[in-house]
C-alpha positions as a printed NumPy array, in Angstrom:
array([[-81.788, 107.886, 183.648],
       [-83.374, 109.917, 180.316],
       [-80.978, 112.951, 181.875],
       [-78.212, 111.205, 182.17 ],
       [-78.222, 110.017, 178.437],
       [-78.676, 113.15 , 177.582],
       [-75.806, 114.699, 179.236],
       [-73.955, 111.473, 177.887],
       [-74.934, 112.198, 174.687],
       [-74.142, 116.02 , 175.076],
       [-70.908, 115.06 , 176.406],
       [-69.963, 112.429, 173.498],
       [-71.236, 115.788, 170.569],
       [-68.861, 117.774, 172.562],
       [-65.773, 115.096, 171.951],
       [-66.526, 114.55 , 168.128],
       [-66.896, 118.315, 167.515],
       [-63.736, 118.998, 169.565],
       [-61.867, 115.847, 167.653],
       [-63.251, 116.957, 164.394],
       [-63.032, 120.294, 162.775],
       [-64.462, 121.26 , 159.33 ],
       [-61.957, 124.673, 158.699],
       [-64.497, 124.958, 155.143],
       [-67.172, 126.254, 158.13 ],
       [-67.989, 129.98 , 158.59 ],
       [-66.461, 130.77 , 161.725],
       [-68.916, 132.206, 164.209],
       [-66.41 , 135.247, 164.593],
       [-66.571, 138.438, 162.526],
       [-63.462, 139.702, 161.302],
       [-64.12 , 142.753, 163.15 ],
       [-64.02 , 140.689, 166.22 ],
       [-60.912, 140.008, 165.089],
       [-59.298, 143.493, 164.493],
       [-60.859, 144.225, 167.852],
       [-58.202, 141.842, 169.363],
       [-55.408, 143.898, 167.613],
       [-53.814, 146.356, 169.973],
       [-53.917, 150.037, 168.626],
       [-50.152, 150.597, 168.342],
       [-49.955, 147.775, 166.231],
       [-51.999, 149.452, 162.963],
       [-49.126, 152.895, 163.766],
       [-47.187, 152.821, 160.757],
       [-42.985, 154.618, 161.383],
       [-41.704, 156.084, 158.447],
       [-38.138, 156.078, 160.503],
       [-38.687, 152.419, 161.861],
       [-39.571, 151.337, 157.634],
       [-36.924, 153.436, 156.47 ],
       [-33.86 , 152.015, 158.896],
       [-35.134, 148.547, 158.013],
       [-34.456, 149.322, 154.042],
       [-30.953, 151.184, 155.453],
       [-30.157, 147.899, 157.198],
       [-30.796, 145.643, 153.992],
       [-29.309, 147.934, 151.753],
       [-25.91 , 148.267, 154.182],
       [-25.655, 144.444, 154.012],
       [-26.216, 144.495, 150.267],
       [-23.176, 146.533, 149.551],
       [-21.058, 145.291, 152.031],
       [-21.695, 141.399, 150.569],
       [-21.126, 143.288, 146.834],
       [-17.69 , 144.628, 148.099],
       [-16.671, 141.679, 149.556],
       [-17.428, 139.569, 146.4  ],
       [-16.27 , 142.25 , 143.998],
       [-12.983, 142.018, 145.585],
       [-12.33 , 138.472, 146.227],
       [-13.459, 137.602, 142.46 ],
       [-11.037, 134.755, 141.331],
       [-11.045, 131.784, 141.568],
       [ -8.489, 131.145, 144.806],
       [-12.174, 132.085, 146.728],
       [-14.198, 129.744, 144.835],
       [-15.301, 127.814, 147.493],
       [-17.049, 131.419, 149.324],
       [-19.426, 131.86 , 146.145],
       [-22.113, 129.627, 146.936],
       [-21.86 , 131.362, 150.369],
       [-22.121, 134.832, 148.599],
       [-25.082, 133.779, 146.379],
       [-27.313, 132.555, 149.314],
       [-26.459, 135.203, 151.657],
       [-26.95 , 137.927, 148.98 ],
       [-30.101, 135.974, 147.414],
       [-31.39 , 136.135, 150.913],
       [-31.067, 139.758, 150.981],
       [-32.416, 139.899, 148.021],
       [-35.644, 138.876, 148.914],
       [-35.618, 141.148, 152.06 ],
       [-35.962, 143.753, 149.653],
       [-38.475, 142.271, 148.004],
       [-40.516, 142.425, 151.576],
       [-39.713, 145.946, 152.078],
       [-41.018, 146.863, 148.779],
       [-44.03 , 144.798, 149.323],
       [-44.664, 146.591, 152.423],
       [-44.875, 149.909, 150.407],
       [-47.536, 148.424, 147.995],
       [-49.701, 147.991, 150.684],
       [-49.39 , 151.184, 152.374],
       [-48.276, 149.134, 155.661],
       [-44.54 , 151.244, 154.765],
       [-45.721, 155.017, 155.82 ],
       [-48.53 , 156.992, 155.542],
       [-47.051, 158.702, 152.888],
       [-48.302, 157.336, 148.932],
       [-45.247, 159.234, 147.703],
       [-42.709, 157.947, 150.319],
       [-44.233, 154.485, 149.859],
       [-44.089, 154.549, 145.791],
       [-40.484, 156.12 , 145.712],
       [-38.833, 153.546, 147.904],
       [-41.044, 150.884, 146.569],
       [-39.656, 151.715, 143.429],
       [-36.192, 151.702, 144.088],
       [-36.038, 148.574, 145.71 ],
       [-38.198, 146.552, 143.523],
       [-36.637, 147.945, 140.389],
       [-32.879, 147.075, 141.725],
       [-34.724, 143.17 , 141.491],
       [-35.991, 143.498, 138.132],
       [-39.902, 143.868, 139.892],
       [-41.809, 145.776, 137.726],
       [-43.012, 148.034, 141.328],
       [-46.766, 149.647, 139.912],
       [-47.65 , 146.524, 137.99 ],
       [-46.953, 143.787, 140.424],
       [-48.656, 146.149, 143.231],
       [-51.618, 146.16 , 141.304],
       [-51.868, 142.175, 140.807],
       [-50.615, 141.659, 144.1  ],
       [-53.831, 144.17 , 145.625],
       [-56.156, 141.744, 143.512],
       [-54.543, 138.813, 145.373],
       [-55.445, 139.901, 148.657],
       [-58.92 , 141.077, 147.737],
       [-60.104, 138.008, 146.471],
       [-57.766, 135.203, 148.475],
       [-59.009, 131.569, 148.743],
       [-61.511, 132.503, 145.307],
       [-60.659, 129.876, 142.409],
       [-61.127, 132.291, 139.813],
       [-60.733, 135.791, 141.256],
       [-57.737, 134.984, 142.809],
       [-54.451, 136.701, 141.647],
       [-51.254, 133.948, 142.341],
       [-50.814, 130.176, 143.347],
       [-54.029, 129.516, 142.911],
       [-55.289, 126.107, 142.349],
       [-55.817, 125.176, 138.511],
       [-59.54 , 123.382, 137.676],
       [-59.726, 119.555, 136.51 ],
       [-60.514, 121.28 , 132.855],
       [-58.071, 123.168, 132.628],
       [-55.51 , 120.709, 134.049],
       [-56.488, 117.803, 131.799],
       [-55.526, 120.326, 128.455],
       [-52.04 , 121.039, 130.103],
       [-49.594, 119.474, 128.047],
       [-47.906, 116.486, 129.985],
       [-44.115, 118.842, 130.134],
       [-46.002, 121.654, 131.379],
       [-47.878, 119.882, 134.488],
       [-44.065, 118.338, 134.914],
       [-42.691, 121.545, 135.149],
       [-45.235, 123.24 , 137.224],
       [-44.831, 120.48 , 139.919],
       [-41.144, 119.249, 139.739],
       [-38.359, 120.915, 141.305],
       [-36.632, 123.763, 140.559],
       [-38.508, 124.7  , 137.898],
       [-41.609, 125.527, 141.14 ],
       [-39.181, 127.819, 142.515],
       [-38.068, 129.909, 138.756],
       [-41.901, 130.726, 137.94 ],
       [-42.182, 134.313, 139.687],
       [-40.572, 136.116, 136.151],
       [-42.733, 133.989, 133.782],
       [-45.625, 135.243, 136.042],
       [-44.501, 138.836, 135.638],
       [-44.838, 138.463, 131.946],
       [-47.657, 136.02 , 131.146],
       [-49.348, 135.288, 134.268],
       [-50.668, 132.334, 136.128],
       [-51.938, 129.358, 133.39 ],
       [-55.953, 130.26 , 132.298],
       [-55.008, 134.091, 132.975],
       [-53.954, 136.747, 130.092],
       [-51.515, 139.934, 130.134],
       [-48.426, 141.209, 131.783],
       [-47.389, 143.219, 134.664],
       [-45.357, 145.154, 132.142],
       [-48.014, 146.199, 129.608],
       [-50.369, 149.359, 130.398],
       [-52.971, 147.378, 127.994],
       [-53.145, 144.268, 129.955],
       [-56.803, 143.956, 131.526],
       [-54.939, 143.771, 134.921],
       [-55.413, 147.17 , 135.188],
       [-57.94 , 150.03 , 135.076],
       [-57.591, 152.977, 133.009],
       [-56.527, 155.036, 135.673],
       [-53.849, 152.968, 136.945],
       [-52.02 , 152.731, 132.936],
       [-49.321, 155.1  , 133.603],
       [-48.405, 153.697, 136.917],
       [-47.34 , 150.752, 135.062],
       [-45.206, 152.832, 132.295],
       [-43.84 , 154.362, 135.241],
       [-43.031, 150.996, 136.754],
       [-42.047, 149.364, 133.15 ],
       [-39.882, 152.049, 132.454],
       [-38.   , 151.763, 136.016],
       [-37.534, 147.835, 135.231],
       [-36.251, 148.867, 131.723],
       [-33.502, 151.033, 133.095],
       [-32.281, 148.617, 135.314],
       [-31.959, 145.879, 132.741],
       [-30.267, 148.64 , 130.804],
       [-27.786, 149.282, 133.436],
       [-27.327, 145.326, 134.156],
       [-25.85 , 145.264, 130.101],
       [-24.078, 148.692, 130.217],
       [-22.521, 146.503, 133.132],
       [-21.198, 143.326, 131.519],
       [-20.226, 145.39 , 128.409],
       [-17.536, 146.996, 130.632],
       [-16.612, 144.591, 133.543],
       [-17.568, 141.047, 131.376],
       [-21.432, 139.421, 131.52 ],
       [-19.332, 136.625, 134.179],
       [-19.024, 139.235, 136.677],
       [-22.217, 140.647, 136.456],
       [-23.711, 136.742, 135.98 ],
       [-21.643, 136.163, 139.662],
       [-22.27 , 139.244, 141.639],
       [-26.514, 139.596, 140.564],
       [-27.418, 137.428, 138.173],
       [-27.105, 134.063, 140.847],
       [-28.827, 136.42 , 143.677],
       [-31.03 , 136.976, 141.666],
       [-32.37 , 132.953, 141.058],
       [-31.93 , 132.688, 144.831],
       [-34.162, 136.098, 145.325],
       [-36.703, 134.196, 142.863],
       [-36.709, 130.919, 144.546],
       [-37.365, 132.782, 147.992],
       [-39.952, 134.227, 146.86 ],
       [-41.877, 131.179, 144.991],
       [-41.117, 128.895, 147.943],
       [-42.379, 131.716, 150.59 ],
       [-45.158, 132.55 , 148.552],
       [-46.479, 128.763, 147.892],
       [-46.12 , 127.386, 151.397],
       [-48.234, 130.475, 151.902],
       [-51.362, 128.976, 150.414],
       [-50.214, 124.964, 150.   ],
       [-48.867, 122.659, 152.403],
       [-52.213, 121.441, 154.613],
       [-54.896, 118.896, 153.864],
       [-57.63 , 121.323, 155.741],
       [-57.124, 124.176, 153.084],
       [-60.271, 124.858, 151.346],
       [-60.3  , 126.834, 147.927],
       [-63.897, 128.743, 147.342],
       [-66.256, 129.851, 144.663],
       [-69.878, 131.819, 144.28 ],
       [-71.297, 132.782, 147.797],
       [-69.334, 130.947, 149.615],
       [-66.55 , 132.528, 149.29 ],
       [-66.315, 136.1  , 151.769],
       [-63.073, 137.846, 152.562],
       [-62.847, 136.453, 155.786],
       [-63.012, 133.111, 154.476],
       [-60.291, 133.567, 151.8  ],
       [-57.967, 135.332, 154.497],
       [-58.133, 132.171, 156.871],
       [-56.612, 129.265, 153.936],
       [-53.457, 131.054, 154.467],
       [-50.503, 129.398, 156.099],
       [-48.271, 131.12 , 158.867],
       [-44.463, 129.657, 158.113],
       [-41.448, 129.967, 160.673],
       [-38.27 , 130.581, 158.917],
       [-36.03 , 130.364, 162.456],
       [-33.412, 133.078, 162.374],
       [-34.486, 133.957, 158.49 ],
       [-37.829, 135.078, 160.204],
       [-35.906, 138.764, 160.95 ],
       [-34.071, 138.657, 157.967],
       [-37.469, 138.651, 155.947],
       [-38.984, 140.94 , 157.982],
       [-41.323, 138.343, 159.571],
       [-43.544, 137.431, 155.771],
       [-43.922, 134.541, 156.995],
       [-46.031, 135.402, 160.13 ],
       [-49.134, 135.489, 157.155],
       [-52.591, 135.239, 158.147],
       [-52.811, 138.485, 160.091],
       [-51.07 , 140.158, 157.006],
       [-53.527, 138.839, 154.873],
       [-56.824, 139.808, 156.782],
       [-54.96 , 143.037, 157.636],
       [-52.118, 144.286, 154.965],
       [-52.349, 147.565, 156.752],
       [-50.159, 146.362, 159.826],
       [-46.396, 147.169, 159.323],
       [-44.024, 143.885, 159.557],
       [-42.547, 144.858, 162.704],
       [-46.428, 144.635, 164.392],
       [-47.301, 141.18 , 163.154],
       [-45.806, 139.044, 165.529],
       [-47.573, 140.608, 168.225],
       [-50.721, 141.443, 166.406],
       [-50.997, 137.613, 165.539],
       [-50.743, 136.552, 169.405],
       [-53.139, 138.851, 170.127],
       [-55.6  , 137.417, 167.363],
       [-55.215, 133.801, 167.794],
       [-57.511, 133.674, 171.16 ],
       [-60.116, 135.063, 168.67 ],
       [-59.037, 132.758, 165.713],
       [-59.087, 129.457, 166.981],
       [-58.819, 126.089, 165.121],
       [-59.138, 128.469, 161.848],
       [-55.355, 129.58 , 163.102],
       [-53.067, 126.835, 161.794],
       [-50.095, 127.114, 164.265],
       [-46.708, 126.669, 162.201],
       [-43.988, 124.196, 162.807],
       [-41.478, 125.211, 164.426],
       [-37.961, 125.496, 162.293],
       [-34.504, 125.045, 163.73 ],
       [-31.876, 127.668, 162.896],
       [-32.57 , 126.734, 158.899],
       [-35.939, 126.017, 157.365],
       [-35.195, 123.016, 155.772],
       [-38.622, 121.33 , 157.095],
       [-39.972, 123.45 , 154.774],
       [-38.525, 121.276, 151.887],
       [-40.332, 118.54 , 152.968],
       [-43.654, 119.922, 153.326],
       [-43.077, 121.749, 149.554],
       [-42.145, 118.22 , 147.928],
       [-45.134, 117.116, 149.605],
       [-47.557, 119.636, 148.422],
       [-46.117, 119.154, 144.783],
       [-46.896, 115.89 , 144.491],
       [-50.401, 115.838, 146.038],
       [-52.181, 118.971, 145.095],
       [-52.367, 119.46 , 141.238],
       [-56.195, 120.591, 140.499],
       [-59.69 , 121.255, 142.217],
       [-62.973, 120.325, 140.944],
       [-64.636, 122.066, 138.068],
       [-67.93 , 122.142, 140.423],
       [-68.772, 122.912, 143.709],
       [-69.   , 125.986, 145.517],
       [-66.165, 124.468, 148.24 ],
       [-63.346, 122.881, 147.34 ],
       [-60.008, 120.961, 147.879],
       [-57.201, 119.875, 146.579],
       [-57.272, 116.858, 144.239],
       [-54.33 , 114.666, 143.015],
       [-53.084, 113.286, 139.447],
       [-51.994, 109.48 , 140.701],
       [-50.435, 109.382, 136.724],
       [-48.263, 112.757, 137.159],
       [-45.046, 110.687, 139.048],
       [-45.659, 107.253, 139.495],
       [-47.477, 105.164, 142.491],
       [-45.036, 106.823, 145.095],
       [-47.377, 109.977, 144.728],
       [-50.769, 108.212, 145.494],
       [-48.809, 106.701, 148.532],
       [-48.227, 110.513, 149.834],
       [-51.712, 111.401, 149.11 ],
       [-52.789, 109.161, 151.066],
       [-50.64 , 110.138, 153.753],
       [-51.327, 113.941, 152.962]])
């Protein structure tokens, strides 16, 4: 009788640890049990493979720009909201590309890598070196409340001094989606300096004339934008980039965001709890449906982030190769029809439920402002 309680009792510990899962836990796993699960080809970088994936964007760039630039009247009104997302879209492929070249996950080659990464980022008015840098502090310190680099979560403190517009605009829609320039120049709120300014303690001595380098790219690009509209008319200009270029921004804010936001489970870290394997696991795999190639696959995330080295083309496969290793930590991603638009959803959601974490406490989650929006918001945290 005594060992069959016990085995009952085994048996019912088994259930509520099965039914209930704490993702704030250490996992047991190391995360070099988890590179160990990566095949070997999948950490081989191609220089040719990159390099016809930024031939491929850049092909459909022109090819939208010389259908627009020759249809540009107003008997093909009704095609520019067509041009603007597809070439918005685009856009933010490049964006990827370029990104891929920050982290070294382009070639093998820091001059083939910085070259291309500057072309492409500078054609988007992305100031290459500078965001790099920022972007290299991200990963490092992912899932840390104060070390980390972008979207992360504001502290009670600092929240409760936000002036009532700002907290509006921070978490009302579109103005979510428009932030990515006004972090390029002053950062994330509680964080000082500019990815354009060599003196801004985001970077080291050492890395100073990267970002001139990188500044000076941006500022010749701006400089052929109004050589531009001085000869063909700013509306032109406004129609053929400057509406990409929103849609390029909102891309990336909504990618980005949904990244690191969207789940109840996602715990945000401080002091010795936090470890890189920790931080790496609170991000968010996305499925974009048929965007998913377009974007070169950024939203296939976790692996990326525990990893940065694997090329985009690898991180599919690397990630199904992980997940046997990852476990419940692995959040598996909804699965999106042709066009995201679940994502919406799960964004509007997020905005209205996480706004601030605790000022104390070593692990922490998301907390809600029930005054921000009304009672309909306490009803979705609730529900979150």
């Amino acid at each position: 009788m005594a060992a069959s309680a016990t085995q009952e009792a085994d048996c019912k510990a088994s259930e509520d640890a099965r039914l209930f899962f704490d993702a704030a836990k250490p996992p047991s796993f190391r995360i070099g049990d988890v590179r160990a699960a990566i095949p070997a080809h999948c950490w081989r970088k191609s220089p040719l493979r990159s390099l016809s994936y930024v031939a491929r964007d850049l092909l459909i760039v022109a090819a939208l720009l010389a259908a627009a630039a020759s249809s540009i009247d107003l008997a093909w009104a009704w095609a520019w909201p067509l041009y603007w997302a597809a070439q918005g879209t685009m856009f933010w492929a490049l964006f990827v590309l370029g990104h891929d070249c920050g982290h070294g996950s382009f070639s093998d080659s820091a001059m083939l890598n910085n070259v291309v990464g500057h072309l492409l980022h500078s054609f988007i008015l992305v100031p290459y070196h500078g965001w790099r840098i920022s972007h290299r502090t991200h990963h490092q310190n992912h899932g840390h409340i104060e070390r980390d680099e972008s979207w992360h979560p504001i502290t009670e403190k600092l929240y409760r001094q936000l002036e009532t517009r700002t907290k509006k605009l921070r978490f009302t829609l579109p103005f979510t989606l428009l932030a990515f320039p006004v972090y390029l120049w002053y950062r994330s709120p509680g964080k000082t300096g500019s990815h354009f300014l060599p003196s801004s303690d985001l970077f080291s001595p050492k890395e100073k004339s990267d970002v001139i380098v990188s500044t000076t790219c941006w500022c010749i690009m701006i400089s052929l934008l109004v050589a531009l509209s001085c000869v063909f008319g700013p509306v032109p200009v406004l129609m053929l980039y400057g509406v990409p270029y929103l849609v390029f921004v909102m891309w990336l804010d909504l990618v980005t965001y949904l990244h690191h936001h969207g789940h109840n489970d996602l715990p945000w870290y401080r002091g010795e709890e936090w470890s890189y394997l920790r931080g790496g696991l609170t991000t968010v795999d996305r499925d974009y449906g048929w965007i998913n190639n377009i974007h070169h696959d950024i939203g296939t995330h976790v692996i990326h982030h525990l990893f940065p080295q694997i090329p985009h083309y690898h991180l599919v496969e690397a990630t199904k190769a992980a997940r046997p290793v990852l476990g419940r930590y692995y959040r598996e991603p909804e699965k999106s029809g042709p066009l995201p638009l679940h994502l919406f959803g799960v964004l509007l959601r997020s905005l209205r439920v996480d706004h601030f974490v605790s000022d104390v406490g070593d692990v922490v989650y998301y907390q809600t402002d029930h005054s921000l929006n009304g009672t309909d918001w306490a009803e979705d945290a609730k529900h979150k």
